[in-house]
Amino acid sequence: MILECVPNISEGIELDVVSQISSAIKNIKVRNIHSDPDHNRSVLTFFGTPEEAVEAAFQMTLRSMQLLDINSHQGGHPFIGVVDVIPFIPFKDATMEDAKTAAHKLGEKLWKELKLPIYYYGEAAKIKERKDLPYVRKGGYAVLREEISRPERKPDVGEGLHVTAGATAIGAREFLIAYNINLNTNDLSIAQSIAKNIRESHGGLKGVRALGLPLDSRGITQVSMNIVDHKETSLEEVYESVDGWAREYKVEIIGSELVGMMPKGAYSRGIEKKLKITNFILELLI
C-alpha cells in the first residue's frame, strides 16, 4: 500500500535551505517541490509505504527544525510552525485508516523525540472541531502563541509551543488540488472578495476553499485555493468563476499555477493553455 505525503514548510525564499530539507529524505524520492517566495512556503510531495512516508516526514521535519526559526518567519500564507502541515493521503491500495494511523504515529514520534507539539486535523482529528484545518490554524502562529494555554487551543500531543519550531498540524485526508490564480491588481481587497465569493463556506463552489493573498514581489494579488473534490468542482469551473468575478472588478487573470501534483482524472487536453497554467508539465499528473 502507498500513501502520498505533502508537507508544507515555512520557507520559500532561501531555496538552498529548501534543498537541504528535501535532501534529508533519504529513504524515498521527493517527486515534486513547489516554492513560493511571497508565501515564503514550500510544498514537498512524496509517495511511499506508511512506514516509509512516516520516516521521510520525520527526517524532513528534523532538518526543518535544525535550519528554520518560526520567530523570524514572514510570509503571506497562514502558518503555525516551521513545518506547518503534514497531510497523509491514501493512494495505491491504501485506506483512510492507513493514513490516520500514519498521522498518529508521526505525531507521537515528533513529540517524543523532538518535543514538537502536534495538532491532528482532517480524518486524523481527535477533536471534532479540529477536523477543519483553518480552525486549527486560526489566527496563525502569533495568535496561537497567546492562546496556547487555553483548553480549546492545547495541542493533541505535547504541550506549549516549541521555542523555534512552533507547532505542526498533521492530518489524513482525501486528495485535493492546490491551485492559485494570479490577478493583475495590487488591490488585496479584490482578491479577498473574490476568494470569499467562490469559497463553499460562503455559498460559493462546492469543495472549494480560498484565500486572497498578496504577491508583493510582483505587485499583484492571488486567489489561492484548495479544491477538495475535483469531480464535484472542476478546475475549469473554478477558473471560470474567478474570471467572472474578476471581470466584475475590471481586473484580468494573468496566469494560474498548480501547487504540487494533480490526478490524471482532473486533466483534459489543452487545459494548461485554457487556464493559463504557467508551471504545467506532464510529470505533475499522478
PDB file of C-alpha atoms in Angstrom:
ATOM      1  CA  MET A   1       0.000   0.000   0.000  1.00  0.00           C
ATOM      2  CA  ILE A   2       1.162   3.525  -0.801  1.00  0.00           C
ATOM      3  CA  LEU A   3       0.445   6.868   0.834  1.00  0.00           C
ATOM      4  CA  GLU A   4       1.035  10.318  -0.576  1.00  0.00           C
ATOM      5  CA  CYS A   5       2.537  12.863   1.824  1.00  0.00           C
ATOM      6  CA  VAL A   6       2.558  16.608   1.104  1.00  0.00           C
ATOM      7  CA  PRO A   7       4.363  18.544   3.855  1.00  0.00           C
ATOM      8  CA  ASN A   8       4.246  22.356   3.791  1.00  0.00           C
ATOM      9  CA  ILE A   9       7.315  24.065   5.228  1.00  0.00           C
ATOM     10  CA  SER A  10       7.653  27.725   6.180  1.00  0.00           C
ATOM     11  CA  GLU A  11      10.453  28.617   3.779  1.00  0.00           C
ATOM     12  CA  GLY A  12      10.137  29.597   0.136  1.00  0.00           C
ATOM     13  CA  ILE A  13      12.825  32.223  -0.359  1.00  0.00           C
ATOM     14  CA  GLU A  14      16.111  30.525   0.516  1.00  0.00           C
ATOM     15  CA  LEU A  15      15.981  27.678  -1.991  1.00  0.00           C
ATOM     16  CA  ASP A  16      19.279  26.216  -0.801  1.00  0.00           C
ATOM     17  CA  VAL A  17      17.655  25.736   2.610  1.00  0.00           C
ATOM     18  CA  VAL A  18      14.638  24.091   0.977  1.00  0.00           C
ATOM     19  CA  SER A  19      17.033  21.807  -0.890  1.00  0.00           C
ATOM     20  CA  GLN A  20      18.777  20.828   2.347  1.00  0.00           C
ATOM     21  CA  ILE A  21      15.435  19.988   3.926  1.00  0.00           C
ATOM     22  CA  SER A  22      14.342  17.938   0.922  1.00  0.00           C
ATOM     23  CA  SER A  23      17.705  16.167   0.796  1.00  0.00           C
ATOM     24  CA  ALA A  24      17.205  14.986   4.375  1.00  0.00           C
ATOM     25  CA  ILE A  25      14.726  12.488   2.938  1.00  0.00           C
ATOM     26  CA  LYS A  26      16.950   9.524   2.087  1.00  0.00           C
ATOM     27  CA  ASN A  27      14.593   6.559   2.030  1.00  0.00           C
ATOM     28  CA  ILE A  28      12.246   7.607  -0.810  1.00  0.00           C
ATOM     29  CA  LYS A  29      12.209  10.026  -3.745  1.00  0.00           C
ATOM     30  CA  VAL A  30      10.751  13.508  -3.455  1.00  0.00           C
ATOM     31  CA  ARG A  31       8.556  13.767  -6.549  1.00  0.00           C
ATOM     32  CA  ASN A  32       7.885  17.498  -6.547  1.00  0.00           C
ATOM     33  CA  ILE A  33       8.878  20.714  -4.750  1.00  0.00           C
ATOM     34  CA  HIS A  34       6.922  23.930  -5.188  1.00  0.00           C
ATOM     35  CA  SER A  35       8.366  27.063  -3.564  1.00  0.00           C
ATOM     36  CA  ASP A  36       6.762  30.488  -3.415  1.00  0.00           C
ATOM     37  CA  PRO A  37       8.803  33.484  -2.170  1.00  0.00           C
ATOM     38  CA  ASP A  38       5.762  35.646  -1.410  1.00  0.00           C
ATOM     39  CA  HIS A  39       4.049  32.918   0.579  1.00  0.00           C
ATOM     40  CA  ASN A  40       7.525  32.077   1.933  1.00  0.00           C
ATOM     41  CA  ARG A  41       6.400  28.477   1.789  1.00  0.00           C
ATOM     42  CA  SER A  42       7.376  25.267   0.040  1.00  0.00           C
ATOM     43  CA  VAL A  43       5.297  22.180  -0.632  1.00  0.00           C
ATOM     44  CA  LEU A  44       7.023  18.808  -0.955  1.00  0.00           C
ATOM     45  CA  THR A  45       5.373  15.736  -2.464  1.00  0.00           C
ATOM     46  CA  PHE A  46       6.491  12.143  -1.965  1.00  0.00           C
ATOM     47  CA  PHE A  47       4.985   8.657  -2.006  1.00  0.00           C
ATOM     48  CA  GLY A  48       5.787   5.534  -0.024  1.00  0.00           C
ATOM     49  CA  THR A  49       4.518   2.794   2.217  1.00  0.00           C
ATOM     50  CA  PRO A  50       3.113   4.073   5.512  1.00  0.00           C
ATOM     51  CA  GLU A  51       6.396   3.245   7.224  1.00  0.00           C
ATOM     52  CA  GLU A  52       8.446   4.968   4.518  1.00  0.00           C
ATOM     53  CA  ALA A  53       6.221   8.035   4.463  1.00  0.00           C
ATOM     54  CA  VAL A  54       6.357   8.450   8.258  1.00  0.00           C
ATOM     55  CA  GLU A  55      10.148   8.123   8.299  1.00  0.00           C
ATOM     56  CA  ALA A  56      10.561  10.578   5.411  1.00  0.00           C
ATOM     57  CA  ALA A  57       8.263  13.109   7.104  1.00  0.00           C
ATOM     58  CA  PHE A  58      10.174  12.724  10.367  1.00  0.00           C
ATOM     59  CA  GLN A  59      13.575  13.301   8.752  1.00  0.00           C
ATOM     60  CA  MET A  60      12.248  16.275   6.809  1.00  0.00           C
ATOM     61  CA  THR A  61      10.798  17.791   9.987  1.00  0.00           C
ATOM     62  CA  LEU A  62      14.000  17.214  11.948  1.00  0.00           C
ATOM     63  CA  ARG A  63      16.048  19.040   9.311  1.00  0.00           C
ATOM     64  CA  SER A  64      13.499  21.859   9.121  1.00  0.00           C
ATOM     65  CA  MET A  65      13.755  22.347  12.876  1.00  0.00           C
ATOM     66  CA  GLN A  66      17.542  22.496  12.622  1.00  0.00           C
ATOM     67  CA  LEU A  67      17.515  25.135   9.881  1.00  0.00           C
ATOM     68  CA  LEU A  68      14.454  27.317  10.475  1.00  0.00           C
ATOM     69  CA  ASP A  69      13.198  29.600  13.249  1.00  0.00           C
ATOM     70  CA  ILE A  70       9.489  30.358  13.214  1.00  0.00           C
ATOM     71  CA  ASN A  71      10.040  33.568  15.193  1.00  0.00           C
ATOM     72  CA  SER A  72      11.779  35.171  12.211  1.00  0.00           C
ATOM     73  CA  HIS A  73       9.378  33.848   9.580  1.00  0.00           C
ATOM     74  CA  GLN A  74       7.396  36.253   7.435  1.00  0.00           C
ATOM     75  CA  GLY A  75       5.077  35.275   4.608  1.00  0.00           C
ATOM     76  CA  GLY A  76       1.648  35.828   3.148  1.00  0.00           C
ATOM     77  CA  HIS A  77       0.312  32.337   3.889  1.00  0.00           C
ATOM     78  CA  PRO A  78      -1.113  31.317   7.298  1.00  0.00           C
ATOM     79  CA  PHE A  79       1.255  29.192   9.420  1.00  0.00           C
ATOM     80  CA  ILE A  80       1.765  27.822  12.928  1.00  0.00           C
ATOM     81  CA  GLY A  81       5.224  26.286  12.655  1.00  0.00           C
ATOM     82  CA  VAL A  82       8.351  25.720  10.592  1.00  0.00           C
ATOM     83  CA  VAL A  83       6.634  22.600   9.304  1.00  0.00           C
ATOM     84  CA  ASP A  84       3.116  23.936   9.090  1.00  0.00           C
ATOM     85  CA  VAL A  85       1.112  20.927   7.932  1.00  0.00           C
ATOM     86  CA  ILE A  86       1.819  17.290   7.081  1.00  0.00           C
ATOM     87  CA  PRO A  87      -1.124  15.565   5.380  1.00  0.00           C
ATOM     88  CA  PHE A  88      -1.199  11.849   4.566  1.00  0.00           C
ATOM     89  CA  ILE A  89      -3.395  10.818   1.628  1.00  0.00           C
ATOM     90  CA  PRO A  90      -4.449   7.269   0.683  1.00  0.00           C
ATOM     91  CA  PHE A  91      -3.020   6.310  -2.706  1.00  0.00           C
ATOM     92  CA  LYS A  92      -2.430   2.858  -4.178  1.00  0.00           C
ATOM     93  CA  ASP A  93      -4.243   0.173  -2.152  1.00  0.00           C
ATOM     94  CA  ALA A  94      -4.148   2.344   0.971  1.00  0.00           C
ATOM     95  CA  THR A  95      -7.181   3.281   3.036  1.00  0.00           C
ATOM     96  CA  MET A  96      -8.036   6.336   5.067  1.00  0.00           C
ATOM     97  CA  GLU A  97      -7.425   4.235   8.149  1.00  0.00           C
ATOM     98  CA  ASP A  98      -3.842   3.690   6.949  1.00  0.00           C
ATOM     99  CA  ALA A  99      -3.436   7.457   6.540  1.00  0.00           C
ATOM    100  CA  LYS A 100      -4.871   8.122  10.015  1.00  0.00           C
ATOM    101  CA  THR A 101      -2.558   5.551  11.580  1.00  0.00           C
ATOM    102  CA  ALA A 102       0.455   7.115   9.855  1.00  0.00           C
ATOM    103  CA  ALA A 103      -0.566  10.600  11.029  1.00  0.00           C
ATOM    104  CA  HIS A 104      -0.909   9.498  14.651  1.00  0.00           C
ATOM    105  CA  LYS A 105       2.325   7.511  14.543  1.00  0.00           C
ATOM    106  CA  LEU A 106       4.252  10.500  13.214  1.00  0.00           C
ATOM    107  CA  GLY A 107       2.684  12.852  15.730  1.00  0.00           C
ATOM    108  CA  GLU A 108       3.698  10.689  18.681  1.00  0.00           C
ATOM    109  CA  LYS A 109       7.214  10.288  17.283  1.00  0.00           C
ATOM    110  CA  LEU A 110       7.708  14.015  16.717  1.00  0.00           C
ATOM    111  CA  TRP A 111       6.671  14.845  20.269  1.00  0.00           C
ATOM    112  CA  LYS A 112       8.603  12.002  21.887  1.00  0.00           C
ATOM    113  CA  GLU A 113      11.857  12.576  20.019  1.00  0.00           C
ATOM    114  CA  LEU A 114      11.789  16.278  19.094  1.00  0.00           C
ATOM    115  CA  LYS A 115       9.339  17.794  21.606  1.00  0.00           C
ATOM    116  CA  LEU A 116       7.303  19.259  18.756  1.00  0.00           C
ATOM    117  CA  PRO A 117       3.631  19.728  19.769  1.00  0.00           C
ATOM    118  CA  ILE A 118       1.069  18.332  17.355  1.00  0.00           C
ATOM    119  CA  TYR A 119      -2.491  19.107  16.281  1.00  0.00           C
ATOM    120  CA  TYR A 120      -4.428  16.452  14.368  1.00  0.00           C
ATOM    121  CA  TYR A 121      -6.798  17.545  11.609  1.00  0.00           C
ATOM    122  CA  GLY A 122      -8.900  16.060   8.830  1.00  0.00           C
ATOM    123  CA  GLU A 123      -9.797  12.419   9.332  1.00  0.00           C
ATOM    124  CA  ALA A 124      -6.997  12.168  11.895  1.00  0.00           C
ATOM    125  CA  ALA A 125      -8.679  14.742  14.158  1.00  0.00           C
ATOM    126  CA  LYS A 126      -9.375  13.614  17.701  1.00  0.00           C
ATOM    127  CA  ILE A 127     -11.484  16.692  18.456  1.00  0.00           C
ATOM    128  CA  LYS A 128     -14.460  17.274  16.174  1.00  0.00           C
ATOM    129  CA  GLU A 129     -13.831  20.973  15.570  1.00  0.00           C
ATOM    130  CA  ARG A 130     -10.248  20.306  14.531  1.00  0.00           C
ATOM    131  CA  LYS A 131     -11.274  18.312  11.506  1.00  0.00           C
ATOM    132  CA  ASP A 132     -11.205  21.649   9.659  1.00  0.00           C
ATOM    133  CA  LEU A 133      -7.604  22.849   9.214  1.00  0.00           C
ATOM    134  CA  PRO A 134      -8.494  26.587   9.271  1.00  0.00           C
ATOM    135  CA  TYR A 135      -9.943  26.057  12.754  1.00  0.00           C
ATOM    136  CA  VAL A 136      -6.652  24.562  13.938  1.00  0.00           C
ATOM    137  CA  ARG A 137      -4.627  27.359  12.345  1.00  0.00           C
ATOM    138  CA  LYS A 138      -6.984  30.215  13.270  1.00  0.00           C
ATOM    139  CA  GLY A 139      -5.042  33.437  13.747  1.00  0.00           C
ATOM    140  CA  GLY A 140      -1.746  31.809  12.818  1.00  0.00           C
ATOM    141  CA  TYR A 141       1.327  31.474  14.980  1.00  0.00           C
ATOM    142  CA  ALA A 142       1.098  34.913  16.567  1.00  0.00           C
ATOM    143  CA  VAL A 143      -2.397  34.278  17.952  1.00  0.00           C
ATOM    144  CA  LEU A 144      -1.700  30.652  18.854  1.00  0.00           C
ATOM    145  CA  ARG A 145       1.305  31.771  20.895  1.00  0.00           C
ATOM    146  CA  GLU A 146      -1.001  33.944  23.006  1.00  0.00           C
ATOM    147  CA  GLU A 147      -3.804  31.376  23.292  1.00  0.00           C
ATOM    148  CA  ILE A 148      -1.865  28.119  23.646  1.00  0.00           C
ATOM    149  CA  SER A 149      -2.739  27.807  27.346  1.00  0.00           C
ATOM    150  CA  ARG A 150      -6.481  27.865  26.671  1.00  0.00           C
ATOM    151  CA  PRO A 151      -8.080  24.404  26.852  1.00  0.00           C
ATOM    152  CA  GLU A 152      -9.549  24.662  23.353  1.00  0.00           C
ATOM    153  CA  ARG A 153      -6.143  25.503  21.863  1.00  0.00           C
ATOM    154  CA  LYS A 154      -3.934  22.978  23.622  1.00  0.00           C
ATOM    155  CA  PRO A 155      -2.151  20.527  21.289  1.00  0.00           C
ATOM    156  CA  ASP A 156      -3.417  16.986  20.848  1.00  0.00           C
ATOM    157  CA  VAL A 157       0.085  15.712  21.578  1.00  0.00           C
ATOM    158  CA  GLY A 158       2.545  17.546  23.794  1.00  0.00           C
ATOM    159  CA  GLU A 159       2.181  20.911  25.440  1.00  0.00           C
ATOM    160  CA  GLY A 160       3.093  24.520  24.808  1.00  0.00           C
ATOM    161  CA  LEU A 161       4.946  25.548  21.658  1.00  0.00           C
ATOM    162  CA  HIS A 162       8.432  24.593  20.576  1.00  0.00           C
ATOM    163  CA  VAL A 163      10.617  27.659  21.105  1.00  0.00           C
ATOM    164  CA  THR A 164      11.849  27.813  17.483  1.00  0.00           C
ATOM    165  CA  ALA A 165       9.593  25.378  15.606  1.00  0.00           C
ATOM    166  CA  GLY A 166       6.137  26.340  16.876  1.00  0.00           C
ATOM    167  CA  ALA A 167       3.694  23.500  16.264  1.00  0.00           C
ATOM    168  CA  THR A 168       2.684  21.211  13.414  1.00  0.00           C
ATOM    169  CA  ALA A 169      -0.724  20.101  12.155  1.00  0.00           C
ATOM    170  CA  ILE A 170      -0.740  16.505  10.936  1.00  0.00           C
ATOM    171  CA  GLY A 171      -3.721  15.195   9.018  1.00  0.00           C
ATOM    172  CA  ALA A 172      -5.288  12.433   6.998  1.00  0.00           C
ATOM    173  CA  ARG A 173      -7.426  13.494   4.050  1.00  0.00           C
ATOM    174  CA  GLU A 174      -8.516  12.704   0.538  1.00  0.00           C
ATOM    175  CA  PHE A 175      -6.597  14.050  -2.429  1.00  0.00           C
ATOM    176  CA  LEU A 176      -7.051  17.739  -3.172  1.00  0.00           C
ATOM    177  CA  ILE A 177      -5.763  20.072  -5.861  1.00  0.00           C
ATOM    178  CA  ALA A 178      -3.914  23.159  -4.651  1.00  0.00           C
ATOM    179  CA  TYR A 179      -4.425  25.797  -7.303  1.00  0.00           C
ATOM    180  CA  ASN A 180      -3.619  29.513  -7.494  1.00  0.00           C
ATOM    181  CA  ILE A 181      -4.911  32.200  -9.849  1.00  0.00           C
ATOM    182  CA  ASN A 182      -2.970  35.468 -10.188  1.00  0.00           C
ATOM    183  CA  LEU A 183      -4.672  38.809 -10.850  1.00  0.00           C
ATOM    184  CA  ASN A 184      -3.206  41.923 -12.434  1.00  0.00           C
ATOM    185  CA  THR A 185      -4.024  44.142  -9.481  1.00  0.00           C
ATOM    186  CA  ASN A 186      -2.248  45.010  -6.256  1.00  0.00           C
ATOM    187  CA  ASP A 187      -5.580  45.702  -4.540  1.00  0.00           C
ATOM    188  CA  LEU A 188      -5.699  42.899  -1.984  1.00  0.00           C
ATOM    189  CA  SER A 189      -9.353  43.589  -1.170  1.00  0.00           C
ATOM    190  CA  ILE A 190     -10.312  42.447  -4.672  1.00  0.00           C
ATOM    191  CA  ALA A 191      -8.551  39.092  -4.334  1.00  0.00           C
ATOM    192  CA  GLN A 192     -10.029  38.654  -0.860  1.00  0.00           C
ATOM    193  CA  SER A 193     -13.532  39.464  -2.100  1.00  0.00           C
ATOM    194  CA  ILE A 194     -13.260  37.012  -4.999  1.00  0.00           C
ATOM    195  CA  ALA A 195     -11.952  34.333  -2.640  1.00  0.00           C
ATOM    196  CA  LYS A 196     -14.896  34.914  -0.303  1.00  0.00           C
ATOM    197  CA  ASN A 197     -17.378  34.754  -3.167  1.00  0.00           C
ATOM    198  CA  ILE A 198     -16.130  31.426  -4.507  1.00  0.00           C
ATOM    199  CA  ARG A 199     -15.443  29.508  -1.304  1.00  0.00           C
ATOM    200  CA  GLU A 200     -18.018  26.933  -0.263  1.00  0.00           C
ATOM    201  CA  SER A 201     -18.315  28.247   3.280  1.00  0.00           C
ATOM    202  CA  HIS A 202     -19.790  31.485   1.895  1.00  0.00           C
ATOM    203  CA  GLY A 203     -22.164  29.849  -0.571  1.00  0.00           C
ATOM    204  CA  GLY A 204     -19.711  29.548  -3.444  1.00  0.00           C
ATOM    205  CA  LEU A 205     -18.337  26.499  -5.235  1.00  0.00           C
ATOM    206  CA  LYS A 206     -18.713  23.135  -3.563  1.00  0.00           C
ATOM    207  CA  GLY A 207     -15.497  21.804  -2.061  1.00  0.00           C
ATOM    208  CA  VAL A 208     -13.533  24.991  -2.699  1.00  0.00           C
ATOM    209  CA  ARG A 209     -11.529  26.768  -0.005  1.00  0.00           C
ATOM    210  CA  ALA A 210      -9.966  30.075  -0.955  1.00  0.00           C
ATOM    211  CA  LEU A 211      -7.875  32.957   0.337  1.00  0.00           C
ATOM    212  CA  GLY A 212      -6.881  36.265  -1.203  1.00  0.00           C
ATOM    213  CA  LEU A 213      -3.142  36.819  -0.774  1.00  0.00           C
ATOM    214  CA  PRO A 214      -0.621  39.488  -1.837  1.00  0.00           C
ATOM    215  CA  LEU A 215       2.329  38.709  -4.106  1.00  0.00           C
ATOM    216  CA  ASP A 216       4.370  41.725  -3.097  1.00  0.00           C
ATOM    217  CA  SER A 217       7.448  40.867  -5.116  1.00  0.00           C
ATOM    218  CA  ARG A 218       5.391  41.042  -8.302  1.00  0.00           C
ATOM    219  CA  GLY A 219       2.998  43.827  -7.336  1.00  0.00           C
ATOM    220  CA  ILE A 220      -0.053  41.612  -7.904  1.00  0.00           C
ATOM    221  CA  THR A 221      -2.510  39.543  -5.875  1.00  0.00           C
ATOM    222  CA  GLN A 222      -3.617  35.932  -5.874  1.00  0.00           C
ATOM    223  CA  VAL A 223      -6.662  33.805  -5.192  1.00  0.00           C
ATOM    224  CA  SER A 224      -5.139  30.748  -3.508  1.00  0.00           C
ATOM    225  CA  MET A 225      -7.381  27.680  -3.433  1.00  0.00           C
ATOM    226  CA  ASN A 226      -7.758  24.094  -2.348  1.00  0.00           C
ATOM    227  CA  ILE A 227     -10.189  22.062  -4.457  1.00  0.00           C
ATOM    228  CA  VAL A 228     -11.099  19.131  -2.253  1.00  0.00           C
ATOM    229  CA  ASP A 229     -13.160  17.229  -4.841  1.00  0.00           C
ATOM    230  CA  HIS A 230     -12.289  17.877  -8.477  1.00  0.00           C
ATOM    231  CA  LYS A 231     -15.103  15.570  -9.610  1.00  0.00           C
ATOM    232  CA  GLU A 232     -17.619  17.829  -7.907  1.00  0.00           C
ATOM    233  CA  THR A 233     -15.998  21.109  -8.946  1.00  0.00           C
ATOM    234  CA  SER A 234     -13.511  21.036 -11.817  1.00  0.00           C
ATOM    235  CA  LEU A 235     -10.518  23.274 -12.393  1.00  0.00           C
ATOM    236  CA  GLU A 236     -12.332  24.752 -15.365  1.00  0.00           C
ATOM    237  CA  GLU A 237     -15.333  25.684 -13.208  1.00  0.00           C
ATOM    238  CA  VAL A 238     -13.076  27.295 -10.631  1.00  0.00           C
ATOM    239  CA  TYR A 239     -11.229  29.295 -13.276  1.00  0.00           C
ATOM    240  CA  GLU A 240     -14.447  30.441 -14.942  1.00  0.00           C
ATOM    241  CA  SER A 241     -15.892  31.560 -11.614  1.00  0.00           C
ATOM    242  CA  VAL A 242     -12.786  33.541 -10.657  1.00  0.00           C
ATOM    243  CA  ASP A 243     -12.661  35.026 -14.164  1.00  0.00           C
ATOM    244  CA  GLY A 244     -16.296  36.110 -13.924  1.00  0.00           C
ATOM    245  CA  TRP A 245     -15.757  37.867 -10.613  1.00  0.00           C
ATOM    246  CA  ALA A 246     -12.509  39.401 -11.862  1.00  0.00           C
ATOM    247  CA  ARG A 247     -14.375  40.943 -14.779  1.00  0.00           C
ATOM    248  CA  GLU A 248     -16.840  42.435 -12.310  1.00  0.00           C
ATOM    249  CA  TYR A 249     -13.910  44.203 -10.685  1.00  0.00           C
ATOM    250  CA  LYS A 250     -12.401  45.073 -14.086  1.00  0.00           C
ATOM    251  CA  VAL A 251      -9.198  43.092 -13.487  1.00  0.00           C
ATOM    252  CA  GLU A 252      -7.674  40.290 -15.518  1.00  0.00           C
ATOM    253  CA  ILE A 253      -6.261  36.860 -14.806  1.00  0.00           C
ATOM    254  CA  ILE A 254      -2.609  36.873 -15.803  1.00  0.00           C
ATOM    255  CA  GLY A 255      -1.887  33.237 -15.051  1.00  0.00           C
ATOM    256  CA  SER A 256      -2.532  30.289 -12.766  1.00  0.00           C
ATOM    257  CA  GLU A 257      -0.406  27.559 -11.219  1.00  0.00           C
ATOM    258  CA  LEU A 258      -0.601  24.151  -9.618  1.00  0.00           C
ATOM    259  CA  VAL A 259       0.944  23.624  -6.204  1.00  0.00           C
ATOM    260  CA  GLY A 260       2.112  20.041  -6.098  1.00  0.00           C
ATOM    261  CA  MET A 261       0.556  17.320  -8.222  1.00  0.00           C
ATOM    262  CA  MET A 262      -2.900  16.594  -9.612  1.00  0.00           C
ATOM    263  CA  PRO A 263      -4.815  13.424 -10.538  1.00  0.00           C
ATOM    264  CA  LYS A 264      -4.914  12.423 -14.191  1.00  0.00           C
ATOM    265  CA  GLY A 265      -8.701  12.425 -13.965  1.00  0.00           C
ATOM    266  CA  ALA A 266      -8.683  16.197 -13.437  1.00  0.00           C
ATOM    267  CA  TYR A 267      -6.716  16.789 -16.643  1.00  0.00           C
ATOM    268  CA  SER A 268      -8.088  17.311 -20.118  1.00  0.00           C
ATOM    269  CA  ARG A 269      -6.153  18.060 -23.295  1.00  0.00           C
ATOM    270  CA  GLY A 270      -5.253  21.723 -23.571  1.00  0.00           C
ATOM    271  CA  ILE A 271      -6.326  22.632 -20.051  1.00  0.00           C
ATOM    272  CA  GLU A 272      -2.965  24.247 -19.357  1.00  0.00           C
ATOM    273  CA  LYS A 273      -3.492  26.780 -22.158  1.00  0.00           C
ATOM    274  CA  LYS A 274      -7.159  27.375 -21.433  1.00  0.00           C
ATOM    275  CA  LEU A 275      -6.466  28.066 -17.764  1.00  0.00           C
ATOM    276  CA  LYS A 276      -3.102  29.794 -18.309  1.00  0.00           C
ATOM    277  CA  ILE A 277      -1.302  27.284 -16.068  1.00  0.00           C
ATOM    278  CA  THR A 278       2.245  28.573 -16.204  1.00  0.00           C
ATOM    279  CA  ASN A 279       4.030  25.673 -14.467  1.00  0.00           C
ATOM    280  CA  PHE A 280       2.277  22.692 -16.044  1.00  0.00           C
ATOM    281  CA  ILE A 281       4.306  19.621 -17.005  1.00  0.00           C
ATOM    282  CA  LEU A 282       3.028  16.080 -17.568  1.00  0.00           C
ATOM    283  CA  GLU A 283       5.094  14.879 -14.605  1.00  0.00           C
ATOM    284  CA  LEU A 284       2.629  16.679 -12.330  1.00  0.00           C
ATOM    285  CA  LEU A 285      -0.062  14.125 -13.191  1.00  0.00           C
ATOM    286  CA  ILE A 286      -0.483  11.092 -10.956  1.00  0.00           C
TER     287      ILE A 286
END
